[in-house]
Coordinates of C-alpha atoms and ligand atoms in Angstrom, one line a residue:
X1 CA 0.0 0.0 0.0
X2 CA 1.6 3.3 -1.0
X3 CA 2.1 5.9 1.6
X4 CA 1.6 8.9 -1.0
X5 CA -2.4 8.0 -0.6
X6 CA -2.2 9.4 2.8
X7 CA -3.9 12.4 3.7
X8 CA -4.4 13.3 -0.2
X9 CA -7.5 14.2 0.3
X10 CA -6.9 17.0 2.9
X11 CA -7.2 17.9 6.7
X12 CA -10.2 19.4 7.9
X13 CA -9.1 22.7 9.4
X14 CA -9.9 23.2 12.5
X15 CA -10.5 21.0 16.2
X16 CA -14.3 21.7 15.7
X17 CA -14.1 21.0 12.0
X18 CA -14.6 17.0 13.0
X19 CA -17.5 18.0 15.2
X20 CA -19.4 19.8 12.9
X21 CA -18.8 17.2 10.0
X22 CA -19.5 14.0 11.6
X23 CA -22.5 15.9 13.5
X24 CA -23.7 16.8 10.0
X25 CA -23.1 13.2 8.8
X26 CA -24.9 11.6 12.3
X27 CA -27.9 14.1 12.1
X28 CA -30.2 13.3 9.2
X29 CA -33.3 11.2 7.9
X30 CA -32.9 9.2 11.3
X31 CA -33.7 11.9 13.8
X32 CA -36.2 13.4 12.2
X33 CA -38.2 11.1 10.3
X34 CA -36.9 7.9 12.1
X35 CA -36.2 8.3 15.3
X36 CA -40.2 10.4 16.4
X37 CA -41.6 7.6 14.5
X38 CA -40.2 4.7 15.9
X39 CA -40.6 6.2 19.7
X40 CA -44.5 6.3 18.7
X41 CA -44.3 3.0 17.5
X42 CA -43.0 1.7 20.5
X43 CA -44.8 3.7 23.1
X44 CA -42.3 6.6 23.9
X45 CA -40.3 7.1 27.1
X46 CA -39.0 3.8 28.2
X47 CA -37.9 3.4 24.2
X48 CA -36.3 6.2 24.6
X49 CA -34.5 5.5 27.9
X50 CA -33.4 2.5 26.3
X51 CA -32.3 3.8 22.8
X52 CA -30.0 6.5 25.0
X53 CA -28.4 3.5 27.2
X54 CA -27.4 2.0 23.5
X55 CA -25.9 5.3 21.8
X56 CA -23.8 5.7 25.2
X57 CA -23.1 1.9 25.8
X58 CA -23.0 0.6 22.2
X59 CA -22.7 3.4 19.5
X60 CA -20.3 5.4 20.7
X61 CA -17.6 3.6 21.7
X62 CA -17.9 2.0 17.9
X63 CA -17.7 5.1 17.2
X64 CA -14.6 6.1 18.3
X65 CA -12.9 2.7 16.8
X66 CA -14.1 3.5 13.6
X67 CA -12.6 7.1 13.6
X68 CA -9.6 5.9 15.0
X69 CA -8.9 3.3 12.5
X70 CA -9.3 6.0 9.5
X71 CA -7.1 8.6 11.6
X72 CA -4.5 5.8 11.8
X73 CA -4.2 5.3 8.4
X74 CA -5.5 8.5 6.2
X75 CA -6.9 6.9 3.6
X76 CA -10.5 5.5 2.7
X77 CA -12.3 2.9 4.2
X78 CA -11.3 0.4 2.0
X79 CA -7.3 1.0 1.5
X80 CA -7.5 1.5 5.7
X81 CA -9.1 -1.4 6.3
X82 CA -6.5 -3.2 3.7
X83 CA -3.4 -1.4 5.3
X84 CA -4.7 -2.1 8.8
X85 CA -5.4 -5.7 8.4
X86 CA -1.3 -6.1 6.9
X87 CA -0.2 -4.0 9.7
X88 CA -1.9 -6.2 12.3
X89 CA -1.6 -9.4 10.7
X90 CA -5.5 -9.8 11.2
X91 CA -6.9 -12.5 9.0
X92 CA -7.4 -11.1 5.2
X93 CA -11.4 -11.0 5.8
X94 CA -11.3 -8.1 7.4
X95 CA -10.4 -6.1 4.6
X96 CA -13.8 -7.0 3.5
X97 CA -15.2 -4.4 6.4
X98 CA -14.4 -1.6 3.2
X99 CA -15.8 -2.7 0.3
X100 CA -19.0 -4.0 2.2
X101 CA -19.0 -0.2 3.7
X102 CA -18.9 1.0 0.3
X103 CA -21.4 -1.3 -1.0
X104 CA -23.8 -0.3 1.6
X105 CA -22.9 3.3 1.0
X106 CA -24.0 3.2 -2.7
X107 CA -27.7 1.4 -1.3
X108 CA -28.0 3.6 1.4
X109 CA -27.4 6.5 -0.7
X110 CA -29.7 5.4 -3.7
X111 CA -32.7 5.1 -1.5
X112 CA -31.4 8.1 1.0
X113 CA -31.8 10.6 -2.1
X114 CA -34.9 9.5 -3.1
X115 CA -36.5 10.2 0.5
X116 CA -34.7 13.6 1.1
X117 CA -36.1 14.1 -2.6
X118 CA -39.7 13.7 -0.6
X119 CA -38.7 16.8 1.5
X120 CA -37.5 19.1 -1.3
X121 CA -41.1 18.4 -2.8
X122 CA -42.6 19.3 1.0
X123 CA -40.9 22.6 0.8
X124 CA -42.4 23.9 -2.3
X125 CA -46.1 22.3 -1.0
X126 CA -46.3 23.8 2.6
X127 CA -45.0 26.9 1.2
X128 CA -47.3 27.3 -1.1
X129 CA -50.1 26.4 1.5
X130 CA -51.7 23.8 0.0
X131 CA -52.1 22.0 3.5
X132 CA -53.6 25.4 4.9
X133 CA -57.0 24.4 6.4
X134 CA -57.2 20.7 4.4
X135 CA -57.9 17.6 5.9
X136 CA -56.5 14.2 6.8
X137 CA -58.1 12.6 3.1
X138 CA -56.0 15.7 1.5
X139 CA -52.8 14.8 2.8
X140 CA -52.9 11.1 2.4
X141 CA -53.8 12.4 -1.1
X142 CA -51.4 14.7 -1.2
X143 CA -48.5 12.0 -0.2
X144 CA -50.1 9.1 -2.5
X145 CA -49.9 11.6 -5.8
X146 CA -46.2 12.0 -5.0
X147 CA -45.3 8.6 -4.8
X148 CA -47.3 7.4 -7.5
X149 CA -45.8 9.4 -9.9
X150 CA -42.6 8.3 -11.0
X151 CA -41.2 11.0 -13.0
X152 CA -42.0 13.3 -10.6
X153 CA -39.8 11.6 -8.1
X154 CA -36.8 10.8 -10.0
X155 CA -36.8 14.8 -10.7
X156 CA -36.9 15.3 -6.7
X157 CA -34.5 12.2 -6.7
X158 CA -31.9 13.6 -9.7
X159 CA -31.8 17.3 -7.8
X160 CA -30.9 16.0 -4.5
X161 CA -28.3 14.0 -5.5
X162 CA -26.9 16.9 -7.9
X163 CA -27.0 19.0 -4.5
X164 CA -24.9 16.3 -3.4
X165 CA -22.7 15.5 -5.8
X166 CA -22.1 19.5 -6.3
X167 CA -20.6 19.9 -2.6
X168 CA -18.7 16.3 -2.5
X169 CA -16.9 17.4 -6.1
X170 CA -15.7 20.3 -4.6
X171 CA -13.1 18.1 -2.3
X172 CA -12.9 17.7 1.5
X173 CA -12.1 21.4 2.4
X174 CA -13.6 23.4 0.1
X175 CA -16.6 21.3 -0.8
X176 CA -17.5 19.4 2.0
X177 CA -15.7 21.7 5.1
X178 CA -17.5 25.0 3.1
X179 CA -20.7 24.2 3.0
X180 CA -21.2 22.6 6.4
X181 CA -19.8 25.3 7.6
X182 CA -23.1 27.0 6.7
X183 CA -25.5 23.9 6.8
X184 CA -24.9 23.1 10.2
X185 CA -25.6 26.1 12.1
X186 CA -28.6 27.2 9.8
X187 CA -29.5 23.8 10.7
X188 CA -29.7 24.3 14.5
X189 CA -31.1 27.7 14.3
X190 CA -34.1 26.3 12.4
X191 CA -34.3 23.4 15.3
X192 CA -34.0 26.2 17.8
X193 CA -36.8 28.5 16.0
X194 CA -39.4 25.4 16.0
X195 CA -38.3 24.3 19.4
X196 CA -39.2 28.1 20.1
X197 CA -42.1 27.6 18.5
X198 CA -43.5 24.2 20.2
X199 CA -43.0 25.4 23.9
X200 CA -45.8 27.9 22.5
X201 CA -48.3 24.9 21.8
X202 CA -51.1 23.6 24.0
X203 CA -49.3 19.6 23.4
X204 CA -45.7 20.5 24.5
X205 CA -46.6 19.2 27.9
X206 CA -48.5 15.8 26.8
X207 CA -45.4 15.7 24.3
X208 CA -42.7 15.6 26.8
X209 CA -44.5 12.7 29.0
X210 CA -44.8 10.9 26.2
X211 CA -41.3 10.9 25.5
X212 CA -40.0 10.6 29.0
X213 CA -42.4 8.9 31.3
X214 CA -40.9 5.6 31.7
X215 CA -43.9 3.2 31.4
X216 CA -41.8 -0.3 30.9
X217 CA -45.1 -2.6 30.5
X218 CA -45.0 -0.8 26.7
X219 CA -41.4 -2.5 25.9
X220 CA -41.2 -5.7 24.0
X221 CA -38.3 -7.8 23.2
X222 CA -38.4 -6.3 19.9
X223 CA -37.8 -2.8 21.2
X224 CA -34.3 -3.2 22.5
X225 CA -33.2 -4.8 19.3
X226 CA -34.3 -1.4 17.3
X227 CA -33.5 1.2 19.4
X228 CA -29.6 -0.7 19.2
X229 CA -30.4 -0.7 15.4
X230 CA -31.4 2.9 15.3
X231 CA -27.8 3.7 17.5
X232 CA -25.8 2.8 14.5
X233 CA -28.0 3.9 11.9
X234 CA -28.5 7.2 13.3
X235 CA -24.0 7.7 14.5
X236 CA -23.6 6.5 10.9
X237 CA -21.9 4.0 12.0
X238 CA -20.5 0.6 10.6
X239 CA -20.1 1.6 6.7
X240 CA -17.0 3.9 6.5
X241 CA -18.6 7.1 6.9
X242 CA -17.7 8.1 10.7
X243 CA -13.9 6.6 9.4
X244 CA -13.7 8.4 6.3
X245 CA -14.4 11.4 8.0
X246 CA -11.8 10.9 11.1
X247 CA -9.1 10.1 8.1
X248 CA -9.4 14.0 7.7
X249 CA -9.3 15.0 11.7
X250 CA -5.8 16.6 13.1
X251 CA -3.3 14.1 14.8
X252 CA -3.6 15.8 18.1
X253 CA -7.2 16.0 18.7
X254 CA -7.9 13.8 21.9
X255 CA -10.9 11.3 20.1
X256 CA -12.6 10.6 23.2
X257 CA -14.1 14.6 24.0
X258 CA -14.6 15.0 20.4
X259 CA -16.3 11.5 19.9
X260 CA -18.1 12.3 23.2
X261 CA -19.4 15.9 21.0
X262 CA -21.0 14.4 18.5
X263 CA -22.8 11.4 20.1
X264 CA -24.3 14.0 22.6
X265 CA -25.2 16.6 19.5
X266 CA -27.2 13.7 17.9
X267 CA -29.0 12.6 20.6
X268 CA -30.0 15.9 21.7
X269 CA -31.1 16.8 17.4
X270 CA -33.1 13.7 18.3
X271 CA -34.7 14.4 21.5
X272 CA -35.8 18.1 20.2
X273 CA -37.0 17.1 17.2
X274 CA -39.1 14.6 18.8
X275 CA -39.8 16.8 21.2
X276 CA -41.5 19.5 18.4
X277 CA -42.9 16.4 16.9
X278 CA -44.7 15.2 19.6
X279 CA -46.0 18.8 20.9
X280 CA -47.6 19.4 17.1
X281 CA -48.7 16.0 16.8
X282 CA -50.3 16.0 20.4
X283 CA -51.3 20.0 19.9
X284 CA -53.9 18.5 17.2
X285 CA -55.3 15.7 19.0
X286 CA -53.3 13.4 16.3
X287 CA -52.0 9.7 16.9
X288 CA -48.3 9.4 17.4
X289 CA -47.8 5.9 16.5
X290 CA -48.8 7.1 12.8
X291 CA -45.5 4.9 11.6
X292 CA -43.2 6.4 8.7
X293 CA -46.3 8.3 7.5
X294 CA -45.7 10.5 10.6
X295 CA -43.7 13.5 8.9
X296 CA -45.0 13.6 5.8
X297 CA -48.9 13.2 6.1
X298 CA -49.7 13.8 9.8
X299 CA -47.5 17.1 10.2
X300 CA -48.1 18.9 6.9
X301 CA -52.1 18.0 8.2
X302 CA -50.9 19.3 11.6
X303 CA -49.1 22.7 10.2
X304 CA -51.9 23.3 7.9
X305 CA -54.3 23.6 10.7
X306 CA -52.2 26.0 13.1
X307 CA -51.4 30.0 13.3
X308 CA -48.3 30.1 11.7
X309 CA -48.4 26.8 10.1
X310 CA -46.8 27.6 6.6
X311 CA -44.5 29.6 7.9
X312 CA -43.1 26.3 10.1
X313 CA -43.9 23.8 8.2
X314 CA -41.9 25.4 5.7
X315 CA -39.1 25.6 8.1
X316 CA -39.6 22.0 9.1
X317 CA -39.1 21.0 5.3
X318 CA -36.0 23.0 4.9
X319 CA -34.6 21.9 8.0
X320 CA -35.1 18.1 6.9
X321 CA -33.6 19.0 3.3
X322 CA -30.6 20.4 4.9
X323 CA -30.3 17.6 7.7
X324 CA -30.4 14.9 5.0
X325 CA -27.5 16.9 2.8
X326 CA -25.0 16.8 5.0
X327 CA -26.1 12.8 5.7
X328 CA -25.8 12.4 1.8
X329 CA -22.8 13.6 1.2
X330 CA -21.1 11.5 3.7
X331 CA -22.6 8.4 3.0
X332 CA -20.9 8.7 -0.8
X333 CA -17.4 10.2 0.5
X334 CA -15.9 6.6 1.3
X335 CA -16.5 5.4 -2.5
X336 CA -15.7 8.7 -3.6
X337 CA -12.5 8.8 -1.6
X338 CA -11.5 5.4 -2.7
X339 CA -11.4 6.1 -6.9
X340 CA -9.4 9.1 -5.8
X341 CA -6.8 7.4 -4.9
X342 CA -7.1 4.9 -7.3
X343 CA -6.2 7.7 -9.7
X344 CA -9.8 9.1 -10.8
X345 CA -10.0 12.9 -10.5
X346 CA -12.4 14.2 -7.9
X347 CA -15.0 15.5 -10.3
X348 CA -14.5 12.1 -12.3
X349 CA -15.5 9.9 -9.2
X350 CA -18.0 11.7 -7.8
X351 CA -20.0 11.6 -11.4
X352 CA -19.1 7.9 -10.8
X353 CA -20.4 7.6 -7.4
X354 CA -23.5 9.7 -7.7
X355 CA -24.5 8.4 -11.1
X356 CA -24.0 5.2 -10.4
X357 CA -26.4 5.8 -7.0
X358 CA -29.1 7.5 -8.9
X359 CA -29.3 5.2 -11.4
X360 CA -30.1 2.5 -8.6
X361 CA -31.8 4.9 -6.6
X362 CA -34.4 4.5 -9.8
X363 CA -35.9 1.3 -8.2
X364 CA -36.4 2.6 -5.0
X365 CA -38.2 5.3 -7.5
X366 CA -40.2 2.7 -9.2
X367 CA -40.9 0.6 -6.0
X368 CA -43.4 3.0 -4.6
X369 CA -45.3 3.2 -8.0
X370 CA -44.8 0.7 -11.0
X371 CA -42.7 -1.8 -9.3
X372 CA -44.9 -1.4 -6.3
X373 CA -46.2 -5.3 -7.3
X374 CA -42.7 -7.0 -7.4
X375 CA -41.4 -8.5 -4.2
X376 CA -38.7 -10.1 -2.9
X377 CA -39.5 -12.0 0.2
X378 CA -42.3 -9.6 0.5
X379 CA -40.6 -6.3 0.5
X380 CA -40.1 -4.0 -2.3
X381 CA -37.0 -2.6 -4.0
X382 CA -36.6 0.1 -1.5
X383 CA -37.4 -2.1 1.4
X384 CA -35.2 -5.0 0.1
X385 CA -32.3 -2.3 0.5
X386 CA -33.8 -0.8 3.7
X387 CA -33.7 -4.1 5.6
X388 CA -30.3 -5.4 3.8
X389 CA -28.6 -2.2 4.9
X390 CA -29.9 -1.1 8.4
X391 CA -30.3 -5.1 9.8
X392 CA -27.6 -6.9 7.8
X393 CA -24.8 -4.7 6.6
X394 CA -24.2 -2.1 9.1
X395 CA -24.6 -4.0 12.0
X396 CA -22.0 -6.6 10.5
X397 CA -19.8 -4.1 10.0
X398 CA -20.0 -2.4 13.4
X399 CA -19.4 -6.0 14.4
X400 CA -16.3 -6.5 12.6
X401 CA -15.0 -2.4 13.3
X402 CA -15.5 -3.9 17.5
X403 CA -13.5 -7.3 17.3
X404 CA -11.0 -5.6 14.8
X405 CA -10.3 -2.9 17.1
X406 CA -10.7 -4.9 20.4
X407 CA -9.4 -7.7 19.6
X408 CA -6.6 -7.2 16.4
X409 CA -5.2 -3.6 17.1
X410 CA -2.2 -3.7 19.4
X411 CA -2.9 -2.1 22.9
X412 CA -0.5 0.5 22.4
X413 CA -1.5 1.2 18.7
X414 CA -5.1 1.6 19.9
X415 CA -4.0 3.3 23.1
X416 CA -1.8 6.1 21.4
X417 CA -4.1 7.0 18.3
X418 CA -6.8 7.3 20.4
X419 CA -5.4 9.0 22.7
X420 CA -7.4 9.4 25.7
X421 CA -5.8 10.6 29.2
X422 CA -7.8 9.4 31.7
X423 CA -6.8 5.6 32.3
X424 CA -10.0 4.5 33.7
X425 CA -11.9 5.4 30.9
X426 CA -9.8 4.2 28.7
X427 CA -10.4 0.7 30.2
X428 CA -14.0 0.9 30.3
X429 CA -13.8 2.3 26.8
X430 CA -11.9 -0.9 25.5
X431 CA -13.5 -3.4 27.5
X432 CA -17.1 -2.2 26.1
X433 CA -15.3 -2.6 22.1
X434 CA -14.5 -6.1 23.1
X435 CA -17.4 -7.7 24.5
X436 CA -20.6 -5.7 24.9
X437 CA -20.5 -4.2 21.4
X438 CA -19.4 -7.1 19.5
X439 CA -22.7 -8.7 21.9
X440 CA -24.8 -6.1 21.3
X441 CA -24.7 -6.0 17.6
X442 CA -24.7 -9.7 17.3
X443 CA -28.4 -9.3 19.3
X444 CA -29.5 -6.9 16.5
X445 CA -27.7 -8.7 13.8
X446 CA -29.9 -12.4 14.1
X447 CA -32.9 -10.6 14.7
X448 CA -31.7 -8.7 11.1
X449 CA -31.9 -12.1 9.9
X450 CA -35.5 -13.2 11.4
X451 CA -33.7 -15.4 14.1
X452 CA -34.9 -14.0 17.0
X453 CA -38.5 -13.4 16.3
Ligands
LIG501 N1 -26.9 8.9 10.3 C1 -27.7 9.3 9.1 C2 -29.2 9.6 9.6 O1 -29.5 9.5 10.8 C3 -27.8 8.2 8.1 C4 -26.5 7.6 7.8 C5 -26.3 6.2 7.8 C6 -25.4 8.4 7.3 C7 -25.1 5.7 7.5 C8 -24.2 7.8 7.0 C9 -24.0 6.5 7.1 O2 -30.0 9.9 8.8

């Protein structure tokens, strides 16, 4: 492996640089449109008490072994996981860990662009006020005309990923760095201005009981495997995009702190969009186990009924558009990284990437409409990839990142690059990556397969 790919793609300038990027990469589709929907599904607070204990006892400690393994080495997911395995004299499989992270970043992407398309279409609707004053029947319409109509959903789908492809072109500093840079706090200020705005509601109260009164009777077996599911999915964890990203963080940032930073940003992105959720959803006597219809049919119903509500729901929209951005662009940076240093130029490989995404990203298109009939096992296109992805792929590969790290790395390797002062935690850090991680996600991983049900 030659040295010369190291750090060719750049360094990202600054100690809250990282932060702001993997935040941007962690915050996305999940929180908002996952995370309120699945804590209604499950009955809110003690779902919630138990996704938190896997972020903090699972996900982030993952977390930091994936970073650390792309700091280590500078290079993309795949040649890192190539170089790392020779270093360590791990056995050759575990190279595998970077071309199944690119694999699953090219399905994850496809269908990822599509949905964030769905937003970019909700924009131009609540601002226009078409939900102003309509009913429930209008906005199931409303949602069914979009997804039936194929061509109107690849154009959605084709200017997302162009958004995408536009920033990830422009390289890791001046594409990427730039524009989060500005995404990220307009991102937060939009959170803060609905958060502002729900505390004003009559449901804010019945919003935050719901979310954390701890009523355990409403837990099933099933509801520890997905909130440790949602963990990963919502760090961005197990496919190379969390270790592409640390391949561009400065060699003396301490990784535990900054680690620590982003974990705690996502959670609380999740918590206050669930908490604005909840308040509007609760505000108009509306049901919150609604399932994935929740943001796109029950709160353009809910906005279109309240002072304010285009104004908001605009906001909302945006807000989702933007969240699902800076998600996008790092799901395609480990493939994108990788034909760099196989010689492609930037532009060159991300027309790859992105084309190549899009044009797959055309099923998950066609599943909701024409395609709607054809299934595999009994899922669709798009839920073929949904289910392969979030239950197979990135829990394997969160799997694989644990016991590589924990068990592979040398002590001192691990111990230096990571880089964390405090002894004790340190210990508690690496005995979590050896055994309860590597646990954990072999729970979530056979239910994945349909073993535990
Ligand atoms: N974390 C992102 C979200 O919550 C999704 C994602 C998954 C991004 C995997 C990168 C890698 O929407």
């Amino acid at each position: 492996m030659s040295d010369q790919k190291r750090g060719m793609h750049g360094i990202w300038s600054g100690r809250w640089t990282f932060i702001l990027a993997a935040t941007g990469s962690a915050v996305g589709l999940g929180n908002l449109w996952k995370f309120p929907y699945i804590t209604g599904e499950n009955g809110g607070g003690a779902f919630v008490l138990v996704y938190l204990a896997c972020i903090f006892a699972a996900g982030i400690p993952v977390m930091l072994a994936e970073v650390l393994l792309g700091r280590k080495t500078r290079m993309s997911p795949i040649n890192a996981m190539a170089k790392m395995t020779e270093d360590t004299g791990a056995p050759k499989f575990f190279h595998g860990i970077g071309w199944m992270g690119a694999i699953s970043g090219f399905f994850i992407l496809s269908f990822y662009s599509v949905i964030a398309g769905w937003s970019l279409a909700y924009i131009l609707k609540l601002a226009g006020g078409d939900f102003t004053g309509s009913d429930a029947a209008f906005a199931g319409e409303t949602f069914g005309n979009l997804v039936s109509d194929p061509v109107g959903l690849t154009i959605w789908h084709s200017v997302f990923m162009l958004l995408t492809g536009v920033v990830i072109a422009r390289g890791v500093n001046k594409g990427l760095e730039a524009a989060l840079k500005i995404l990220m706090p307009v991102l937060f200020v939009l959170l803060l201005i609905l958060f502002g705005y729900s505390l004003t509601l009559s449901g804010f109260g019945q919003g935050l009981h719901f979310l954390f009164d701890f009523d355990f009777s409403k837990l099933t077996g099933e509801s520890f495997v997905v909130a440790l599911g949602h963990a990963f999915f919502t760090l961005s964890l197990g496919m190379g995009a969390i270790m592409a990203y640390g391949a561009y963080m400065p060699q003396e940032q301490s990784l535990g702190k900054t680690i620590l930073w982003v974990g705690v940003l996502d959670t609380l992105v999740a918590l206050v969009a669930g908490m604005v959720i909840f308040a509007i959803v609760f505000s108009n006597g509306l049901e919150p186990s609604a399932g994935p219809g929740l943001m796109f049919q029950t709160l353009p119903l809910a906005f279109g009924s309240m002072a304010g509500g285009e104004f908001f729901g605009t906001v909302f929209f945006i807000l989702v558009a933007i969240a699902a951005w800076s998600s996008a662009i790092s799901i395609a940076e480990p493939a994108v990284a990788w034909a760099v240093e196989k010689g492609f130029s930037r532009i060159g490989a991300t027309a790859a990437v992105c084309g190549f995404a899009w044009l797959l990203g055309l099923g998950t298109v066609l599943s909701f409409n024409d395609w709607a009939e054809y299934k595999l096992f009994g899922k669709t296109f798009f839920d073929t990839l949904d289910f392969l992805t979030a239950n197979i792929m990135l829990p394997l590969g969160g799997l694989l990142i644990a016991v590589f790290v924990g068990w592979f790395a040398s002590s001192e390797l691990v111990k230096k690059e990571a880089n964390i002062e405090n002894e004790a935690v340190f210990n508690a850090w690496r005995f979590v990556v050896r055994y309860i991680s590597p646990a954990a996600v072999c729970v979530i991983f056979l239910h994945g397969l349909g073993l535990f049900n």
